[in-house]
Structures are given as C-alpha cells and as structure tokens.
C-alpha positions as protocol buffer text, in pm:
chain_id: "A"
residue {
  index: 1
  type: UNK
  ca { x: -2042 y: 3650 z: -948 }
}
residue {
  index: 2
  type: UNK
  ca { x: -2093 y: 3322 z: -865 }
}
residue {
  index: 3
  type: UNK
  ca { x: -1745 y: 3083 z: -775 }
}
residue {
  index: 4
  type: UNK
  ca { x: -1611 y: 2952 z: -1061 }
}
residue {
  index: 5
  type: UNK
  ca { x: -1786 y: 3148 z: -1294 }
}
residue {
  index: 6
  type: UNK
  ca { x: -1477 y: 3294 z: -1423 }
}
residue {
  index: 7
  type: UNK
  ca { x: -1355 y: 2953 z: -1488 }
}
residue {
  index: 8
  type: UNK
  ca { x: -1654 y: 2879 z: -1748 }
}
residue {
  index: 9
  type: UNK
  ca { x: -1477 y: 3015 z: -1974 }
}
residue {
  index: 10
  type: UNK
  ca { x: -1130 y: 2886 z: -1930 }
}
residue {
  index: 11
  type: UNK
  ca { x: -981 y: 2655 z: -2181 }
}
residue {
  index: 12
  type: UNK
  ca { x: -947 y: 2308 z: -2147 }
}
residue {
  index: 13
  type: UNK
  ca { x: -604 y: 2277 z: -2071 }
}
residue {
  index: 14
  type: UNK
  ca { x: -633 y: 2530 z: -1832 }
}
residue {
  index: 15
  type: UNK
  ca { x: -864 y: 2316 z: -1608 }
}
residue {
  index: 16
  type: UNK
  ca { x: -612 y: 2002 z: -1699 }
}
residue {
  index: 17
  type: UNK
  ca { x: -355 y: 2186 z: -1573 }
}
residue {
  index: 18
  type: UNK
  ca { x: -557 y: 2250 z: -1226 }
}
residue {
  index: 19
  type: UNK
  ca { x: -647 y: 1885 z: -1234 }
}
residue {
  index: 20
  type: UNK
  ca { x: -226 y: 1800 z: -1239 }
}
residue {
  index: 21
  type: UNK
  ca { x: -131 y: 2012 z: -994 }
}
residue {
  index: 22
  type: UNK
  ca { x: -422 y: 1883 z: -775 }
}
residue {
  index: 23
  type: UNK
  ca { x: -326 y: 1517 z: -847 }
}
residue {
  index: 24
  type: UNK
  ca { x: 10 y: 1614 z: -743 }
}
residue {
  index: 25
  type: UNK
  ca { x: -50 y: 1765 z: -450 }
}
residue {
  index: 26
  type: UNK
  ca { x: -338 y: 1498 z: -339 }
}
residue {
  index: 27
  type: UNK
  ca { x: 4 y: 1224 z: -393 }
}
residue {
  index: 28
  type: UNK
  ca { x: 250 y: 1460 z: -252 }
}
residue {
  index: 29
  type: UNK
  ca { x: 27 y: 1464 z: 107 }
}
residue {
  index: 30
  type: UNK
  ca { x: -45 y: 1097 z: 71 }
}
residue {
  index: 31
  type: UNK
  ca { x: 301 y: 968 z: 26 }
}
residue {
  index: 32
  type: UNK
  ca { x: 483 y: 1183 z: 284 }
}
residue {
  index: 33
  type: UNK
  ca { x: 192 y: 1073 z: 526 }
}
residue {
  index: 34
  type: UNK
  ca { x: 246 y: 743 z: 425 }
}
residue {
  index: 35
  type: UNK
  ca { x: 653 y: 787 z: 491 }
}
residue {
  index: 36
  type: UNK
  ca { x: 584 y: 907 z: 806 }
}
residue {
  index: 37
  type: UNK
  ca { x: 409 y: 628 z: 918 }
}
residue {
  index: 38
  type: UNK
  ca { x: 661 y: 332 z: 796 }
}
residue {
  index: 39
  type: UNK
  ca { x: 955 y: 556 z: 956 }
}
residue {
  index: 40
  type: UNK
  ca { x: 748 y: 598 z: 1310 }
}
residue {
  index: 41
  type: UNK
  ca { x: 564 y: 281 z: 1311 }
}
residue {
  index: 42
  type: UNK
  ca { x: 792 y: 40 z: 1167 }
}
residue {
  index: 43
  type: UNK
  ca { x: 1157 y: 226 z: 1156 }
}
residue {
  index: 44
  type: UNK
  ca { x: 1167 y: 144 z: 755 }
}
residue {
  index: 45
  type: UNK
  ca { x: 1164 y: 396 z: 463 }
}
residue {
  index: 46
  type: UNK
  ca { x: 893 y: 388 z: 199 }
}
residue {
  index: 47
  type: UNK
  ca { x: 1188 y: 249 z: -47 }
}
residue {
  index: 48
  type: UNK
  ca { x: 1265 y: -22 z: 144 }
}
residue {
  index: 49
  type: UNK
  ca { x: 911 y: -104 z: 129 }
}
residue {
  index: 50
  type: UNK
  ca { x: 934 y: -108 z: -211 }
}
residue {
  index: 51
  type: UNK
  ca { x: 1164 y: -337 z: -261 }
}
residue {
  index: 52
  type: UNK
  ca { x: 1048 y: -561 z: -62 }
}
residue {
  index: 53
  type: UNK
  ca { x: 699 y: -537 z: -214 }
}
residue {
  index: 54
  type: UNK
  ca { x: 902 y: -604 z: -578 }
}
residue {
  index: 55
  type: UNK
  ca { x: 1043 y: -915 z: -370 }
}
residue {
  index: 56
  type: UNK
  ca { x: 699 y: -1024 z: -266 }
}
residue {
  index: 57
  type: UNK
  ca { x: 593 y: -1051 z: -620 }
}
residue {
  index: 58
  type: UNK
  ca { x: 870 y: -1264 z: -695 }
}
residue {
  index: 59
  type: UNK
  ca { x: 887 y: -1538 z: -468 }
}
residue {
  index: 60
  type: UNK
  ca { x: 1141 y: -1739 z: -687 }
}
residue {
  index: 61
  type: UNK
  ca { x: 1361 y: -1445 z: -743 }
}
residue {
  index: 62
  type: UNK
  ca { x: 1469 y: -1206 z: -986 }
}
residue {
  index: 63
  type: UNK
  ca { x: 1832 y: -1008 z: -1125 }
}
residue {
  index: 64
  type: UNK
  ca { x: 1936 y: -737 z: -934 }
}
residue {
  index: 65
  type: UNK
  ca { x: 1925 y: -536 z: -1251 }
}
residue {
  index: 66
  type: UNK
  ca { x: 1579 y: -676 z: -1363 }
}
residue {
  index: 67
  type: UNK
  ca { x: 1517 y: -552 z: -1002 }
}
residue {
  index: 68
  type: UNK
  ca { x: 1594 y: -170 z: -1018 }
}
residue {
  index: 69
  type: UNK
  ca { x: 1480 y: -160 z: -1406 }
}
residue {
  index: 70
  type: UNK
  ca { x: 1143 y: -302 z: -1235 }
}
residue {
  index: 71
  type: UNK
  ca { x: 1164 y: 3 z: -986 }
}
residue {
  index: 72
  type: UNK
  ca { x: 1316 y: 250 z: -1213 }
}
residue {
  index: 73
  type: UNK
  ca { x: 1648 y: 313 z: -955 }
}
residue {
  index: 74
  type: UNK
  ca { x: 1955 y: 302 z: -988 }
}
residue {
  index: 75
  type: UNK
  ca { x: 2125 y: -65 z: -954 }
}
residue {
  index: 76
  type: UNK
  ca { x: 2293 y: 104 z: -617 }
}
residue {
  index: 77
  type: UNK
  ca { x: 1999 y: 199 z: -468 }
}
residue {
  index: 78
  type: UNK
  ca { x: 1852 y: -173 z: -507 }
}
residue {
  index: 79
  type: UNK
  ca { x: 2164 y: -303 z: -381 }
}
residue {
  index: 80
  type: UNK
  ca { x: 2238 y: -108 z: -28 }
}
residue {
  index: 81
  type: UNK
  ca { x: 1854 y: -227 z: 10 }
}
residue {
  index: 82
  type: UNK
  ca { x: 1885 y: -592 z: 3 }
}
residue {
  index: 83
  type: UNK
  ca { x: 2196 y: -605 z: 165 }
}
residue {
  index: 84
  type: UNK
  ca { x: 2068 y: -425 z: 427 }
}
residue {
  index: 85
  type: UNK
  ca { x: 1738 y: -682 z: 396 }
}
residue {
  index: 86
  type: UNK
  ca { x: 1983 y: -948 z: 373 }
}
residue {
  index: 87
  type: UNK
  ca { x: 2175 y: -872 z: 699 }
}
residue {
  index: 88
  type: UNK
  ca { x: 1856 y: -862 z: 883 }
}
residue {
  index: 89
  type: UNK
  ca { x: 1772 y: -1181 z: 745 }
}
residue {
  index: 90
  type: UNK
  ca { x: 1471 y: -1076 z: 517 }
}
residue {
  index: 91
  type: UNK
  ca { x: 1651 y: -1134 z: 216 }
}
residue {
  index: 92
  type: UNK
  ca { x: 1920 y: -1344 z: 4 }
}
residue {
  index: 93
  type: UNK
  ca { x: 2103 y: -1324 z: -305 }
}
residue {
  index: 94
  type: UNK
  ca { x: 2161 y: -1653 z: -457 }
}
residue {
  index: 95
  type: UNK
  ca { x: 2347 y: -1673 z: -758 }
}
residue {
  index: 96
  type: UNK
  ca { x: 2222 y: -1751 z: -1102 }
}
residue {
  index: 97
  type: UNK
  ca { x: 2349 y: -2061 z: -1229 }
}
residue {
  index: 98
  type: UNK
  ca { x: 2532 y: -2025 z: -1555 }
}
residue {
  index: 99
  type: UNK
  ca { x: 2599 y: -1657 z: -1510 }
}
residue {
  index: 100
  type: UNK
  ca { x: 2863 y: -1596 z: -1197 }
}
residue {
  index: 101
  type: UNK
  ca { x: 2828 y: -1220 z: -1277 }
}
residue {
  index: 102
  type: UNK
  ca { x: 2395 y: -1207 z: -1198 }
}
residue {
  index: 103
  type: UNK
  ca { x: 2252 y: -1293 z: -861 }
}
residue {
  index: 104
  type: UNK
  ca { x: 1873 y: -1333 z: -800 }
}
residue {
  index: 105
  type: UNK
  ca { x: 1723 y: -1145 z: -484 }
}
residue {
  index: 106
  type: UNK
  ca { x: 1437 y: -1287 z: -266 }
}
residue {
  index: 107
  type: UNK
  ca { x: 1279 y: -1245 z: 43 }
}
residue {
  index: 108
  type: UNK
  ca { x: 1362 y: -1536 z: 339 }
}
residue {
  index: 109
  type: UNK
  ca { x: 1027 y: -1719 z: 513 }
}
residue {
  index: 110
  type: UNK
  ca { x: 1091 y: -1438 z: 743 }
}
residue {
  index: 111
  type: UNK
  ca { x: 1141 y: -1155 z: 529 }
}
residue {
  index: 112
  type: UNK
  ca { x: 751 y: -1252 z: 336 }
}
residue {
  index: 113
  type: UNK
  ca { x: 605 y: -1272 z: 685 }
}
residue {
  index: 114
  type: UNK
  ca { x: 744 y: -881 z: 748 }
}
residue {
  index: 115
  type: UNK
  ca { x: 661 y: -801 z: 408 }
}
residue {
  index: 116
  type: UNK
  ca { x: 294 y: -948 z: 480 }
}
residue {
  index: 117
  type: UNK
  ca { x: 224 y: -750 z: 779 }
}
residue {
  index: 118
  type: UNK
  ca { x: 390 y: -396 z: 651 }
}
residue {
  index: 119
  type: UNK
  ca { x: 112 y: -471 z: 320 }
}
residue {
  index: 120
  type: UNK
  ca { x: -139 y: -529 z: 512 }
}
residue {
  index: 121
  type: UNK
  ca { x: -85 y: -186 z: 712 }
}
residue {
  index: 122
  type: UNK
  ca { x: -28 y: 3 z: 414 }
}
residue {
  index: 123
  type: UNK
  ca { x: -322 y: -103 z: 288 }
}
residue {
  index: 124
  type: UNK
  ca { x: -525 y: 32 z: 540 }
}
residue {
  index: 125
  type: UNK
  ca { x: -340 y: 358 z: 565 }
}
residue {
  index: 126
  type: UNK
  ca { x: -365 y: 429 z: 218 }
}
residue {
  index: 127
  type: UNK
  ca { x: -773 y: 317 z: 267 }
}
residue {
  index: 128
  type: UNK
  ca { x: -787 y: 561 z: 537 }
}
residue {
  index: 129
  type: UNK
  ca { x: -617 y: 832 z: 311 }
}
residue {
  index: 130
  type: UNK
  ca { x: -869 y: 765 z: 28 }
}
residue {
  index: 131
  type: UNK
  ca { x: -1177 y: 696 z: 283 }
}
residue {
  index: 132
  type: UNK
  ca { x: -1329 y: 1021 z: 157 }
}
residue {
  index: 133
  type: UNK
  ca { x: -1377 y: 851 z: -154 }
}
residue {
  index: 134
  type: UNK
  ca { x: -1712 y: 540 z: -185 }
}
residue {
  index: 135
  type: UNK
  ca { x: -1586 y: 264 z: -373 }
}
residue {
  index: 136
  type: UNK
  ca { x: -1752 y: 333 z: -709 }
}
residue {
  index: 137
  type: UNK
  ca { x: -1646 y: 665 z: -672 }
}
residue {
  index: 138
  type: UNK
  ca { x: -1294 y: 466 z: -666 }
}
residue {
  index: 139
  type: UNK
  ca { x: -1321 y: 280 z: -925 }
}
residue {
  index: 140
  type: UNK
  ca { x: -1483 y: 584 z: -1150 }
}
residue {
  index: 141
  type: UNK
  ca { x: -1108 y: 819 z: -1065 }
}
residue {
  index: 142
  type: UNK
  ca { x: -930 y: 473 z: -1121 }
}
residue {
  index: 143
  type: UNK
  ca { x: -1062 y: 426 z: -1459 }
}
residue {
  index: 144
  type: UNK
  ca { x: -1086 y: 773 z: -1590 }
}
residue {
  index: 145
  type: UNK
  ca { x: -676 y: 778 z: -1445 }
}
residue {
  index: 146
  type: UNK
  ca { x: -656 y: 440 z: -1674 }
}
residue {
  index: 147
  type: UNK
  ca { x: -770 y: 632 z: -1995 }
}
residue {
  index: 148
  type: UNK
  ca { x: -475 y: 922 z: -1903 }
}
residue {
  index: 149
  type: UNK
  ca { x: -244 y: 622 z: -1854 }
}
residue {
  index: 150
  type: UNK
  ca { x: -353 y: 505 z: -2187 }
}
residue {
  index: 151
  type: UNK
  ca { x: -341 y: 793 z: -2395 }
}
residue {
  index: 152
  type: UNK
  ca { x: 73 y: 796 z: -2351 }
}
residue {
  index: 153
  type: UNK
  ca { x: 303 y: 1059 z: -2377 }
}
residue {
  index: 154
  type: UNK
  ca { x: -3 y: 1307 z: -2510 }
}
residue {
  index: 155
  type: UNK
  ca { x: 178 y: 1372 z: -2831 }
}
C-alpha cells in the first residue's frame, strides 16, 4: 500500500482537521522560536513587542482601552506594558483633552527608533522561519488562508 492511500478515502473534514492541527503546530514552533529570540537577543517578551508594534501604527496615539480592544488583552496587561515602556523612556501617556478619565499611549522619538530596529529583525526571523516557502508559494498559502479568514465562524 502506497502512503496515504488510506487517506483517499477519508472525508473532507478529516483532512481539514490534519490541515488545523498542522497550522497549529507550524505557529506553535514559529512563535516560541520567535520568543526565544526577542528574550535572548533583545531581553523583551513577544507582548511587549506587540504593543509596541500597535504603538508604531499609531504615531499620534490612541486610548488605552482602544489599545488592548486592538490587541484583544486585558486593559492590565496593556497597562504594566507601557508603563514599563514609559519608564524606559519608549513611551508616554498624554492625556486626552476633554476626557480626564482616557489617556492616549505613544511611542517617544526613542521608543520608534527601538521599535524600528526590533521590526526589522523580526522580519527577517520570521523570513528565515518561512524561507522553505518561494514567494508565490507565499502568496498562494496567504490567499487560500484569506478565503478561511473570509468564510467566518464556518456556520
């Protein structure tokens, strides 16, 4: 019997199940490796990062809350983050005018220059993680991962 063979006949879901768990275990090894590498090169944690990359795209700003409903954290996690950002000088709060209760989070001069350099190396890990792949092979598992995006909750 040839590999696979038995699999011929195996329903659908069946081989969408295999796909999940493989898509879940391909992210699983790339994000710890990708951990690892922030914590040993670069003392941070991959949340931290994360922030700061939500920071990046805001350069004017945005609400603490709009911040970890942006992430999908809690409003605690966000906020031992940038104060921790903000005592290291990569961050501020400033406060919103008109509303004393909301403060707006952004990254210092400093803080986008970090942020800049920590992209730029995640960028090439992650390249280096997916270097198996060509780039229209890429951009074929991107847009076929689009169409699962797209299809919502499957119900």
């Amino acid at each position: 019997m040839t590999p696979g063979a038995d699999r011929a006949v195996e329903p659908a879901s069946k081989t969408r199940l295999r796909l999940w768990l493989k898509l879940l275990k391909v992210t699983s090894q790339t994000e710890a490796a990708l951990r690892r590498r922030l914590r040993d090169d670069h003392g941070t944690t991959l949340p931290r990062f994360d922030v700061m990359a939500a920071l990046a795209r805001y350069p004017k700003g945005i609400k603490m809350s709009e911040l970890s409903s942006y992430l999908r954290v809690s409003n605690g996690n966000v906020t031992g983050i940038v104060d921790r950002l903000t005592k290291e000088g990569l961050a501020l709060r400033v406060a919103v005018e008109g509303d004393r209760r909301s403060q707006l989070a952004r990254l210092t001069p400093m803080g986008a220059v970090a942020f800049k350099d920590l992209a730029t190396r995640h960028e090439a890990w992650i390249d280096g993680q997916l270097g198996g792949l060509s780039e229209e092979e890429a951009e074929t598992v991107l847009a076929i991962l689009s169409r699962v995006g797209d299809a919502g909750d499957g119900q």
